[in-house]
mmCIF file of C-alpha atoms in Angstrom:
data_model
loop_
_atom_site.group_PDB
_atom_site.id
_atom_site.type_symbol
_atom_site.label_atom_id
_atom_site.label_comp_id
_atom_site.label_asym_id
_atom_site.label_seq_id
_atom_site.Cartn_x
_atom_site.Cartn_y
_atom_site.Cartn_z
ATOM 1 C CA MET A 1 -0.322 -0.253 -0.067
ATOM 2 C CA GLU A 2 2.437 2.361 1.251
ATOM 3 C CA THR A 3 5.474 1.450 -1.537
ATOM 4 C CA HIS A 4 8.355 4.109 -1.762
ATOM 5 C CA LEU A 5 7.267 6.067 1.016
ATOM 6 C CA ARG A 6 7.320 3.437 3.684
ATOM 7 C CA ALA A 7 10.701 1.667 2.454
ATOM 8 C CA GLN A 8 11.968 5.773 2.526
ATOM 9 C CA PHE A 9 10.867 5.617 6.187
ATOM 10 C CA ASN A 10 11.684 2.366 7.613
ATOM 11 C CA ALA A 11 15.177 3.015 6.073
ATOM 12 C CA GLN A 12 15.383 6.459 8.246
ATOM 13 C CA PHE A 13 13.882 5.192 11.610
ATOM 14 C CA SER A 14 15.823 4.664 14.472
ATOM 15 C CA THR A 15 14.924 4.557 18.261
ATOM 16 C CA LEU A 16 16.822 7.717 18.575
ATOM 17 C CA LYS A 17 14.538 9.752 16.334
ATOM 18 C CA TYR A 18 11.386 8.273 17.488
ATOM 19 C CA GLU A 19 12.514 9.693 21.004
ATOM 20 C CA ALA A 20 13.108 13.020 19.387
ATOM 21 C CA VAL A 21 9.342 13.144 18.223
ATOM 22 C CA LEU A 22 8.435 12.462 22.148
ATOM 23 C CA GLU A 23 10.769 14.677 23.770
ATOM 24 C CA SER A 24 9.597 17.458 21.044
ATOM 25 C CA ILE A 25 5.985 17.181 22.544
ATOM 26 C CA SER A 26 7.280 16.340 26.349
ATOM 27 C CA ASN A 27 9.419 19.853 26.435
ATOM 28 C CA ASP A 28 6.272 22.113 25.139
ATOM 29 C CA PHE A 29 4.686 21.590 28.377
ATOM 30 C CA GLY A 30 7.225 19.295 30.633
ATOM 31 C CA TYR A 31 4.346 16.925 30.627
ATOM 32 C CA THR A 32 4.254 13.556 28.614
ATOM 33 C CA PRO A 33 1.247 12.250 27.047
ATOM 34 C CA THR A 34 -0.575 9.300 28.768
ATOM 35 C CA PHE A 35 -1.502 7.778 25.633
ATOM 36 C CA ARG A 36 1.471 5.686 23.712
ATOM 37 C CA LEU A 37 2.276 7.596 20.351
ATOM 38 C CA GLY A 38 3.332 5.329 17.852
ATOM 39 C CA GLU A 39 6.440 5.169 15.561
ATOM 40 C CA THR A 40 5.448 5.883 11.895
ATOM 41 C CA PRO A 41 2.861 7.682 10.285
ATOM 42 C CA PHE A 42 0.475 6.051 7.674
ATOM 43 C CA PHE A 43 1.076 6.810 3.877
ATOM 44 C CA ILE A 44 -1.870 6.730 2.515
ATOM 45 C CA PRO A 45 -1.842 6.505 -1.040
ATOM 46 C CA GLU A 46 -4.114 8.187 -3.360
ATOM 47 C CA HIS A 47 -6.999 5.729 -3.813
ATOM 48 C CA LEU A 48 -7.089 5.079 -0.346
ATOM 49 C CA LYS A 49 -7.571 8.634 0.411
ATOM 50 C CA ASP A 50 -10.354 9.281 -2.090
ATOM 51 C CA ALA A 51 -12.301 6.179 -0.751
ATOM 52 C CA LEU A 52 -12.025 7.363 3.005
ATOM 53 C CA ILE A 53 -13.436 11.243 1.500
ATOM 54 C CA ASP A 54 -16.294 9.558 -0.187
ATOM 55 C CA GLY A 55 -17.224 7.250 2.979
ATOM 56 C CA PHE A 56 -17.064 10.310 5.129
ATOM 57 C CA ASN A 57 -19.336 12.171 2.302
ATOM 58 C CA GLN A 58 -21.991 9.400 2.857
ATOM 59 C CA VAL A 59 -21.924 9.761 6.300
ATOM 60 C CA VAL A 60 -22.743 13.660 6.345
ATOM 61 C CA ASP A 61 -25.332 12.861 3.347
ATOM 62 C CA ALA A 62 -27.071 10.887 6.114
ATOM 63 C CA ILE A 63 -26.556 13.643 8.758
ATOM 64 C CA LEU A 64 -28.431 16.046 6.146
ATOM 65 C CA ALA A 65 -31.282 13.890 5.963
ATOM 66 C CA PRO A 66 -34.577 15.562 6.330
ATOM 67 C CA ASN A 67 -35.768 13.221 9.133
ATOM 68 C CA PHE A 68 -32.194 13.158 10.956
ATOM 69 C CA LYS A 69 -33.138 15.018 13.809
ATOM 70 C CA GLU A 70 -36.384 13.379 14.687
ATOM 71 C CA LYS A 71 -34.556 10.094 13.931
ATOM 72 C CA THR A 72 -32.062 10.625 16.954
ATOM 73 C CA GLU A 73 -34.496 12.383 19.224
ATOM 74 C CA ARG A 74 -34.574 9.200 21.131
ATOM 75 C CA ALA A 75 -30.924 9.556 21.551
ATOM 76 C CA LEU A 76 -31.733 12.347 23.574
ATOM 77 C CA ASP A 77 -34.371 11.112 25.355
ATOM 78 C CA LEU A 78 -32.396 8.049 26.541
ATOM 79 C CA ASN A 79 -29.339 10.577 27.955
ATOM 80 C CA ILE A 80 -29.694 14.200 28.601
ATOM 81 C CA ARG A 81 -31.343 17.086 26.623
ATOM 82 C CA VAL A 82 -28.959 20.531 26.886
ATOM 83 C CA PRO A 83 -31.207 23.453 26.154
ATOM 84 C CA GLY A 84 -30.123 26.616 23.923
ATOM 85 C CA PHE A 85 -28.812 26.740 20.488
ATOM 86 C CA GLU A 86 -27.789 23.702 19.026
ATOM 87 C CA GLY A 87 -26.685 25.085 15.569
ATOM 88 C CA LYS A 88 -24.492 22.625 13.306
ATOM 89 C CA PRO A 89 -22.236 19.749 15.173
ATOM 90 C CA HIS A 90 -18.995 21.899 14.945
ATOM 91 C CA PHE A 91 -17.138 18.801 15.136
ATOM 92 C CA LEU A 92 -17.190 15.472 13.291
ATOM 93 C CA ALA A 93 -14.851 12.658 14.190
ATOM 94 C CA VAL A 94 -15.438 9.742 11.532
ATOM 95 C CA ASP A 95 -13.372 6.393 12.071
ATOM 96 C CA PHE A 96 -12.452 4.300 9.921
ATOM 97 C CA GLY A 97 -10.838 0.605 9.768
ATOM 98 C CA ILE A 98 -8.841 -0.047 6.805
ATOM 99 C CA CYS A 99 -9.577 -3.389 6.379
ATOM 100 C CA GLU A 100 -9.678 -6.209 3.282
ATOM 101 C CA GLU A 101 -12.475 -7.251 1.728
ATOM 102 C CA ALA A 102 -12.894 -9.851 -1.149
ATOM 103 C CA GLY A 103 -9.294 -9.381 -1.808
ATOM 104 C CA HIS A 104 -9.270 -5.205 -1.780
ATOM 105 C CA ILE A 105 -8.085 -2.768 0.610
ATOM 106 C CA VAL A 106 -11.137 -1.106 1.934
ATOM 107 C CA PRO A 107 -12.271 1.289 4.519
ATOM 108 C CA LYS A 108 -14.950 0.470 6.917
ATOM 109 C CA LEU A 109 -17.075 2.957 9.371
ATOM 110 C CA ILE A 110 -16.232 2.170 12.631
ATOM 111 C CA GLU A 111 -17.713 4.621 14.683
ATOM 112 C CA VAL A 112 -18.931 8.616 14.181
ATOM 113 C CA GLN A 113 -18.859 11.096 16.636
ATOM 114 C CA GLY A 114 -20.077 14.637 16.827
ATOM 115 C CA PHE A 115 -17.415 15.394 19.509
ATOM 116 C CA PRO A 116 -14.187 17.245 19.201
ATOM 117 C CA SER A 117 -11.139 14.603 19.083
ATOM 118 C CA LEU A 118 -7.277 15.658 19.402
ATOM 119 C CA PHE A 119 -7.452 18.622 16.578
ATOM 120 C CA ASN A 120 -5.152 20.635 18.582
ATOM 121 C CA PHE A 121 -2.345 18.022 19.148
ATOM 122 C CA GLN A 122 -2.527 16.508 15.937
ATOM 123 C CA SER A 123 -1.312 19.366 14.632
ATOM 124 C CA HIS A 124 1.697 19.869 16.990
ATOM 125 C CA LEU A 125 2.478 15.936 16.210
ATOM 126 C CA ALA A 126 2.811 16.571 12.604
ATOM 127 C CA ALA A 127 5.177 19.318 13.208
ATOM 128 C CA ALA A 128 7.551 17.395 15.818
ATOM 129 C CA PHE A 129 7.594 14.530 13.048
ATOM 130 C CA LYS A 130 8.394 16.555 10.180
ATOM 131 C CA LYS A 131 10.821 18.243 12.081
ATOM 132 C CA THR A 132 12.570 14.841 12.902
ATOM 133 C CA TYR A 133 12.318 13.644 9.124
ATOM 134 C CA PRO A 134 12.458 16.400 6.876
ATOM 135 C CA ASP A 135 12.586 14.412 4.082
ATOM 136 C CA PHE A 136 8.664 13.661 4.308
ATOM 137 C CA GLY A 137 7.746 17.667 4.442
ATOM 138 C CA HIS A 138 6.194 17.478 1.323
ATOM 139 C CA LEU A 139 3.410 15.234 2.484
ATOM 140 C CA THR A 140 0.609 16.955 4.382
ATOM 141 C CA PRO A 141 -1.839 15.571 7.401
ATOM 142 C CA TYR A 142 -4.178 18.344 6.045
ATOM 143 C CA PHE A 143 -7.562 17.921 3.967
ATOM 144 C CA ASN A 144 -8.703 20.749 1.592
ATOM 145 C CA GLY A 145 -5.253 22.574 0.583
ATOM 146 C CA LEU A 146 -5.021 24.109 4.422
ATOM 147 C CA THR A 147 -1.622 24.825 5.778
ATOM 148 C CA PRO A 148 -0.607 24.489 9.426
ATOM 149 C CA GLU A 149 -1.135 28.220 9.575
ATOM 150 C CA THR A 150 -4.452 28.218 8.027
ATOM 151 C CA TYR A 151 -5.869 25.321 9.791
ATOM 152 C CA MET A 152 -5.294 26.929 13.223
ATOM 153 C CA ASP A 153 -6.970 30.180 11.251
ATOM 154 C CA GLU A 154 -10.216 28.306 10.978
ATOM 155 C CA MET A 155 -9.798 26.647 13.927
ATOM 156 C CA ARG A 156 -9.218 29.951 16.574
ATOM 157 C CA HIS A 157 -12.369 31.404 14.455
ATOM 158 C CA LEU A 158 -14.405 28.176 15.342
ATOM 159 C CA ILE A 159 -13.467 28.229 18.655
ATOM 160 C CA LEU A 160 -13.470 32.204 19.715
ATOM 161 C CA GLY A 161 -15.481 33.517 17.367
ATOM 162 C CA ASP A 162 -15.859 36.787 18.058
ATOM 163 C CA SER A 163 -15.354 36.629 21.811
ATOM 164 C CA LYS A 164 -12.266 37.688 23.795
ATOM 165 C CA PRO A 165 -9.970 34.798 24.554
ATOM 166 C CA GLU A 166 -10.606 34.987 28.340
ATOM 167 C CA GLN A 167 -14.235 34.497 27.801
ATOM 168 C CA VAL A 168 -14.311 31.194 26.184
ATOM 169 C CA ILE A 169 -12.982 28.052 28.465
ATOM 170 C CA LEU A 170 -12.280 24.460 27.466
ATOM 171 C CA LEU A 171 -14.922 22.658 29.989
ATOM 172 C CA GLU A 172 -13.959 19.146 30.769
ATOM 173 C CA ILE A 173 -14.490 16.893 34.286
ATOM 174 C CA GLU A 174 -10.730 17.495 35.982
ATOM 175 C CA PRO A 175 -8.817 17.855 33.168
ATOM 176 C CA HIS A 176 -5.730 17.780 34.444
ATOM 177 C CA LEU A 177 -6.265 14.008 34.773
ATOM 178 C CA GLN A 178 -7.431 13.141 31.359
ATOM 179 C CA ASN A 179 -5.774 11.419 29.145
ATOM 180 C CA THR A 180 -6.251 13.884 26.446
ATOM 181 C CA ARG A 181 -4.929 16.791 28.824
ATOM 182 C CA ILE A 182 -1.873 16.974 26.195
ATOM 183 C CA ASP A 183 -4.771 18.293 23.682
ATOM 184 C CA PHE A 184 -6.326 20.934 26.023
ATOM 185 C CA LEU A 185 -2.781 22.103 27.114
ATOM 186 C CA TYR A 186 -2.355 22.744 23.198
ATOM 187 C CA ALA A 187 -5.906 24.515 22.757
ATOM 188 C CA GLU A 188 -4.916 26.793 25.944
ATOM 189 C CA ARG A 189 -1.740 27.933 24.398
ATOM 190 C CA ASP A 190 -2.678 27.778 20.759
ATOM 191 C CA PHE A 191 -5.880 30.239 20.976
ATOM 192 C CA GLY A 192 -5.547 31.470 24.851
ATOM 193 C CA ILE A 193 -8.504 29.955 26.415
ATOM 194 C CA LYS A 194 -8.838 28.934 29.975
ATOM 195 C CA ILE A 195 -8.814 24.955 31.004
ATOM 196 C CA VAL A 196 -12.134 24.924 33.454
ATOM 197 C CA CYS A 197 -12.905 22.019 35.184
ATOM 198 C CA VAL A 198 -16.803 21.697 35.438
ATOM 199 C CA THR A 199 -16.694 22.341 39.119
ATOM 200 C CA GLU A 200 -15.342 25.760 38.561
ATOM 201 C CA VAL A 201 -17.944 26.990 36.979
ATOM 202 C CA TYR A 202 -20.980 29.047 38.739
ATOM 203 C CA GLU A 203 -23.998 30.123 37.722
ATOM 204 C CA LYS A 204 -25.397 34.020 38.141
ATOM 205 C CA GLU A 205 -29.167 34.219 37.005
ATOM 206 C CA ASN A 206 -29.044 32.906 33.473
ATOM 207 C CA GLN A 207 -25.211 33.389 33.151
ATOM 208 C CA LEU A 208 -22.004 31.388 33.276
ATOM 209 C CA PHE A 209 -18.978 32.503 35.265
ATOM 210 C CA TYR A 210 -15.642 31.135 36.238
ATOM 211 C CA THR A 211 -12.963 33.070 38.581
ATOM 212 C CA SER A 212 -9.848 34.200 37.372
ATOM 213 C CA GLU A 213 -6.395 33.539 38.981
ATOM 214 C CA THR A 214 -6.584 37.156 40.263
ATOM 215 C CA GLY A 215 -10.050 36.411 41.951
ATOM 216 C CA GLU A 216 -12.045 38.161 39.557
ATOM 217 C CA PRO A 217 -15.517 36.602 38.072
ATOM 218 C CA ILE A 218 -15.388 36.228 34.327
ATOM 219 C CA ARG A 219 -18.155 36.020 32.205
ATOM 220 C CA ILE A 220 -18.094 32.941 30.286
ATOM 221 C CA GLU A 221 -19.502 33.627 26.314
ATOM 222 C CA ARG A 222 -18.612 30.417 24.719
ATOM 223 C CA ILE A 223 -17.775 27.163 25.725
ATOM 224 C CA TYR A 224 -15.525 24.693 24.203
ATOM 225 C CA ASN A 225 -17.232 21.542 24.998
ATOM 226 C CA ARG A 226 -14.891 18.346 26.282
ATOM 227 C CA VAL A 227 -17.008 16.883 28.839
ATOM 228 C CA ILE A 228 -18.249 13.457 28.211
ATOM 229 C CA PHE A 229 -21.277 12.618 29.406
ATOM 230 C CA ASP A 230 -21.176 9.005 30.216
ATOM 231 C CA GLU A 231 -18.169 9.963 32.878
ATOM 232 C CA LEU A 232 -20.171 12.795 33.994
ATOM 233 C CA ASN A 233 -23.071 10.238 34.817
ATOM 234 C CA THR A 234 -21.086 8.112 36.797
ATOM 235 C CA ARG A 235 -19.188 11.294 38.826
ATOM 236 C CA LYS A 236 -21.803 11.626 41.582
ATOM 237 C CA ASP A 237 -18.806 13.208 43.723
ATOM 238 C CA LEU A 238 -18.561 16.582 41.590
ATOM 239 C CA ASN A 239 -20.064 19.578 42.985
ATOM 240 C CA LEU A 240 -21.787 21.007 40.135
ATOM 241 C CA ARG A 241 -22.897 24.820 40.843
ATOM 242 C CA PHE A 242 -24.533 24.909 37.740
ATOM 243 C CA ASP A 243 -27.156 23.071 35.671
ATOM 244 C CA PHE A 244 -26.787 21.174 32.020
ATOM 245 C CA THR A 245 -30.118 21.068 31.742
ATOM 246 C CA LYS A 246 -31.448 24.800 32.205
ATOM 247 C CA ASN A 247 -30.949 27.174 29.338
ATOM 248 C CA TYR A 248 -27.981 29.689 29.925
ATOM 249 C CA ASP A 249 -26.756 32.761 27.681
ATOM 250 C CA VAL A 250 -23.538 30.949 26.654
ATOM 251 C CA TYR A 251 -22.930 29.730 23.320
ATOM 252 C CA TRP A 252 -21.888 26.261 23.019
ATOM 253 C CA VAL A 253 -18.973 25.065 20.613
ATOM 254 C CA GLY A 254 -19.692 21.806 19.837
ATOM 255 C CA HIS A 255 -22.923 21.630 21.552
ATOM 256 C CA PRO A 256 -23.776 18.605 24.220
ATOM 257 C CA ASN A 257 -26.511 17.222 22.004
ATOM 258 C CA TRP A 258 -24.510 16.399 19.078
ATOM 259 C CA PHE A 259 -22.642 14.358 21.175
ATOM 260 C CA PHE A 260 -25.622 12.008 22.036
ATOM 261 C CA ARG A 261 -27.468 12.623 18.143
ATOM 262 C CA ILE A 262 -23.825 11.477 16.273
ATOM 263 C CA SER A 263 -22.798 8.657 18.144
ATOM 264 C CA LYS A 264 -23.213 4.873 17.706
ATOM 265 C CA PHE A 265 -26.604 5.781 17.682
ATOM 266 C CA ILE A 266 -26.822 6.198 13.823
ATOM 267 C CA LEU A 267 -24.776 3.343 12.963
ATOM 268 C CA PRO A 268 -27.790 0.777 12.133
ATOM 269 C CA PHE A 269 -29.327 3.622 9.952
ATOM 270 C CA LEU A 270 -26.202 3.787 7.875
ATOM 271 C CA LYS A 271 -26.392 1.417 4.838
ATOM 272 C CA GLY A 272 -23.708 1.316 1.963
ATOM 273 C CA PRO A 273 -20.205 -0.093 0.912
ATOM 274 C CA TYR A 274 -18.551 1.528 3.726
ATOM 275 C CA PHE A 275 -20.513 0.543 6.375
ATOM 276 C CA ILE A 276 -20.776 -2.245 8.728
ATOM 277 C CA ASP A 277 -23.853 -4.334 9.108
ATOM 278 C CA THR A 278 -25.327 -2.944 12.394
ATOM 279 C CA GLN A 279 -28.580 -3.816 14.223
ATOM 280 C CA LEU A 280 -29.935 -2.687 17.763
ATOM 281 C CA VAL A 281 -30.022 -5.436 19.844
ATOM 282 C CA SER A 282 -34.055 -4.938 20.717
ATOM 283 C CA ASP A 283 -34.320 -5.200 16.859
ATOM 284 C CA ILE A 284 -33.305 -8.821 16.270
ATOM 285 C CA LYS A 285 -35.540 -11.390 16.552
ATOM 286 C CA GLU A 286 -33.130 -14.434 16.534
ATOM 287 C CA TRP A 287 -29.885 -14.685 17.656
ATOM 288 C CA PRO A 288 -27.463 -15.210 14.959
ATOM 289 C CA THR A 289 -26.200 -18.542 14.764
ATOM 290 C CA ASP A 290 -21.905 -17.174 14.195
ATOM 291 C CA LEU A 291 -21.669 -14.821 17.140
ATOM 292 C CA GLU A 292 -17.899 -15.271 16.526
ATOM 293 C CA ASN A 293 -18.177 -12.661 13.595
ATOM 294 C CA TYR A 294 -20.236 -9.980 15.905
ATOM 295 C CA VAL A 295 -18.954 -7.600 18.679
ATOM 296 C CA LEU A 296 -21.326 -6.273 20.742
ATOM 297 C CA LYS A 297 -21.273 -2.467 22.034
ATOM 298 C CA PRO A 298 -23.226 -0.276 24.421
ATOM 299 C CA LEU A 299 -24.491 2.776 22.300
ATOM 300 C CA PHE A 300 -23.204 5.569 24.509
ATOM 301 C CA SER A 301 -19.633 4.741 25.694
ATOM 302 C CA PHE A 302 -16.311 6.280 24.994
ATOM 303 C CA SER A 303 -13.440 4.752 24.204
ATOM 304 C CA GLY A 304 -14.237 1.029 23.620
ATOM 305 C CA SER A 305 -16.033 0.983 27.253
ATOM 306 C CA GLY A 306 -18.135 -1.953 27.473
ATOM 307 C CA VAL A 307 -17.656 -3.484 24.359
ATOM 308 C CA ILE A 308 -17.447 -7.361 24.192
ATOM 309 C CA PHE A 309 -15.561 -8.725 21.517
ATOM 310 C CA HIS A 310 -16.229 -12.342 21.848
ATOM 311 C CA VAL A 311 -20.117 -12.373 22.162
ATOM 312 C CA THR A 312 -21.799 -15.543 23.228
ATOM 313 C CA LYS A 313 -25.532 -15.817 23.579
ATOM 314 C CA ALA A 314 -25.225 -15.370 27.448
ATOM 315 C CA ASP A 315 -24.044 -12.156 26.880
ATOM 316 C CA LEU A 316 -27.188 -10.749 24.433
ATOM 317 C CA GLU A 317 -29.736 -12.411 27.556
ATOM 318 C CA ALA A 318 -27.836 -10.617 30.094
ATOM 319 C CA VAL A 319 -28.276 -7.132 28.343
ATOM 320 C CA GLN A 320 -30.793 -5.282 30.468
ATOM 321 C CA ASP A 321 -31.519 -2.174 28.150
ATOM 322 C CA LYS A 322 -31.631 -4.166 24.628
ATOM 323 C CA ASP A 323 -32.126 -0.683 22.823
ATOM 324 C CA LEU A 324 -29.255 0.662 24.461
ATOM 325 C CA TYR A 325 -26.510 -2.432 22.563
ATOM 326 C CA ILE A 326 -25.987 -2.697 19.074
ATOM 327 C CA LEU A 327 -24.637 -5.718 17.498
ATOM 328 C CA GLN A 328 -21.904 -5.085 14.827
ATOM 329 C CA LYS A 329 -20.202 -7.400 12.394
ATOM 330 C CA LYS A 330 -16.703 -7.877 12.832
ATOM 331 C CA VAL A 331 -14.404 -6.266 10.162
ATOM 332 C CA HIS A 332 -11.082 -7.813 9.331
ATOM 333 C CA TYR A 333 -8.251 -5.023 9.407
ATOM 334 C CA ALA A 334 -5.460 -5.630 7.289
ATOM 335 C CA PRO A 335 -1.838 -5.485 8.379
ATOM 336 C CA ILE A 336 -0.702 -3.044 5.976
ATOM 337 C CA ILE A 337 1.707 -0.815 7.485
ATOM 338 C CA GLN A 338 5.021 -2.732 7.442
ATOM 339 C CA ALA A 339 7.028 -2.604 10.862
ATOM 340 C CA PRO A 340 10.380 -3.776 10.959
ATOM 341 C CA ASP A 341 9.084 -6.779 12.468
ATOM 342 C CA GLY A 342 5.620 -7.408 10.671
ATOM 343 C CA GLY A 343 2.236 -6.165 9.671
ATOM 344 C CA VAL A 344 0.700 -3.466 11.494
ATOM 345 C CA LYS A 345 -3.199 -2.544 11.446
ATOM 346 C CA ALA A 346 -4.766 1.076 11.020
ATOM 347 C CA GLU A 347 -7.834 3.018 12.146
ATOM 348 C CA VAL A 348 -8.192 6.356 10.431
ATOM 349 C CA ARG A 349 -10.529 8.934 12.311
ATOM 350 C CA LEU A 350 -11.306 11.541 9.944
ATOM 351 C CA LEU A 351 -11.490 15.388 11.582
ATOM 352 C CA ALA A 352 -13.630 17.894 10.256
ATOM 353 C CA ILE A 353 -15.349 21.128 11.478
ATOM 354 C CA TRP A 354 -18.825 22.820 10.929
ATOM 355 C CA SER A 355 -19.020 26.285 10.812
ATOM 356 C CA GLU A 356 -22.438 27.989 11.039
ATOM 357 C CA GLY A 357 -23.732 28.888 7.867
ATOM 358 C CA ALA A 358 -21.669 26.254 5.867
ATOM 359 C CA GLU A 359 -23.926 23.946 4.111
ATOM 360 C CA ARG A 360 -21.467 20.914 5.016
ATOM 361 C CA PRO A 361 -18.437 20.113 7.477
ATOM 362 C CA ARG A 362 -14.911 20.736 6.122
ATOM 363 C CA LEU A 363 -12.642 17.981 6.404
ATOM 364 C CA VAL A 364 -9.512 19.452 8.095
ATOM 365 C CA THR A 365 -6.822 16.837 9.638
ATOM 366 C CA ASN A 366 -6.923 13.230 10.817
ATOM 367 C CA LEU A 367 -5.661 11.038 13.230
ATOM 368 C CA VAL A 368 -4.238 7.529 12.919
ATOM 369 C CA ARG A 369 -4.314 4.358 15.365
ATOM 370 C CA LEU A 370 -1.885 1.704 14.994
ATOM 371 C CA SER A 371 -3.071 -2.012 16.080
ATOM 372 C CA ARG A 372 -1.222 -5.780 16.445
ATOM 373 C CA GLY A 373 -4.334 -7.069 18.600
ATOM 374 C CA GLU A 374 -7.290 -7.888 17.344
ATOM 375 C CA MET A 375 -9.103 -4.500 18.332
ATOM 376 C CA ILE A 376 -7.472 -0.798 18.240
ATOM 377 C CA GLY A 377 -7.222 0.043 21.747
ATOM 378 C CA VAL A 378 -4.666 -0.089 24.517
ATOM 379 C CA LYS A 379 -5.572 -3.648 26.437
ATOM 380 C CA PHE A 380 -5.144 -5.477 23.070
ATOM 381 C CA ASN A 381 -1.186 -3.732 22.560
ATOM 382 C CA LYS A 382 0.233 -3.668 25.768
ATOM 383 C CA ASP A 383 4.114 -4.159 25.807
ATOM 384 C CA LYS A 384 4.066 -3.940 21.853
ATOM 385 C CA THR A 385 5.975 -1.359 19.695
ATOM 386 C CA TRP A 386 4.656 0.297 16.290
ATOM 387 C CA VAL A 387 1.293 1.013 18.155
ATOM 388 C CA GLY A 388 -0.266 3.799 19.224
ATOM 389 C CA GLY A 389 -1.679 7.240 18.174
ATOM 390 C CA THR A 390 -0.051 9.160 15.239
ATOM 391 C CA PHE A 391 -1.482 10.522 11.692
ATOM 392 C CA GLY A 392 -1.726 10.033 7.936
ATOM 393 C CA LEU A 393 0.113 11.625 5.545
ATOM 394 C CA PHE A 394 -0.441 11.982 2.127
ATOM 395 C CA GLU A 395 0.841 14.000 -1.334
ATOM 396 C CA GLN A 396 -0.481 17.591 -1.363
#
């Protein structure tokens, strides 16, 4: 798949260069990411890039369908409904496994999220890589002709709007403890916004505030939302001083309702060559006889929580809320990246932003996860090399 670029990279690779990339990231804040970074980018050939974009556009077409909001109202009924202007889903993260089907390499949709991913970190990771491997400077992780500078300009405009940076916050639960903290730190530095824990926000009449380092109340005009609600629901120890279900005079950059509307909830609706056969457990009249070919997933969970890879009838019968789980056909990831000691599988996350007034979201960059295990994820890749988070590069 990656031909001469893979051979060129592998010939130049060394552990010292890998450590140089890691050191470049760690030195920015005196902080090392808590997730593993892969040793290599994924060199995406043109035909695969075109297929990924085609699959992404088919997902967008489904979101733009006239009855989409009506079909996803139940996702809010099952969870939480946050009032206020939903607008567009400002962020889309669309995961495609790079799979083998009938002898061909094809992208298959694994998951879709109306929620921000590592939009800031990915840019800096790519820059650190290019500094260490200048021979690959002609390649890009960006779509639609964006450069590192124009990409950051678009992100800055989306996050800040017309507000002053101090009146825009990145909201999260105990952000200093999150695995994605490195992305928060870059967002704070890139945009000048404040990283704020949900316990630090308080209401006054219909407005929200946080307290500055000098003790002054600062009104919040825009919230860059990074709160994952399945975590929030389990944290009964948090002392919140505002109510997510109350309507405040604040603009959500990434309205929380899109976290539920655009999620695994929509996978059963999607039909086409890039989509995997997926059914709500509550809709299944008779369990498949080949359960070894399926994965059981909760609809509203994050980072692979609650997924059962080796499904049994007992697992299905034990599900209490069958309309909150999906049964998804397994796909066969292709070990298409050639590491020095064998093949590596890849999952490509396309990252898009959707500005107010735009008819469609705009693909901007990507994230790639590398795996040698049965699935993409930390627990399947312990004590392995050439696995973890990276990015895709392709011709300008």
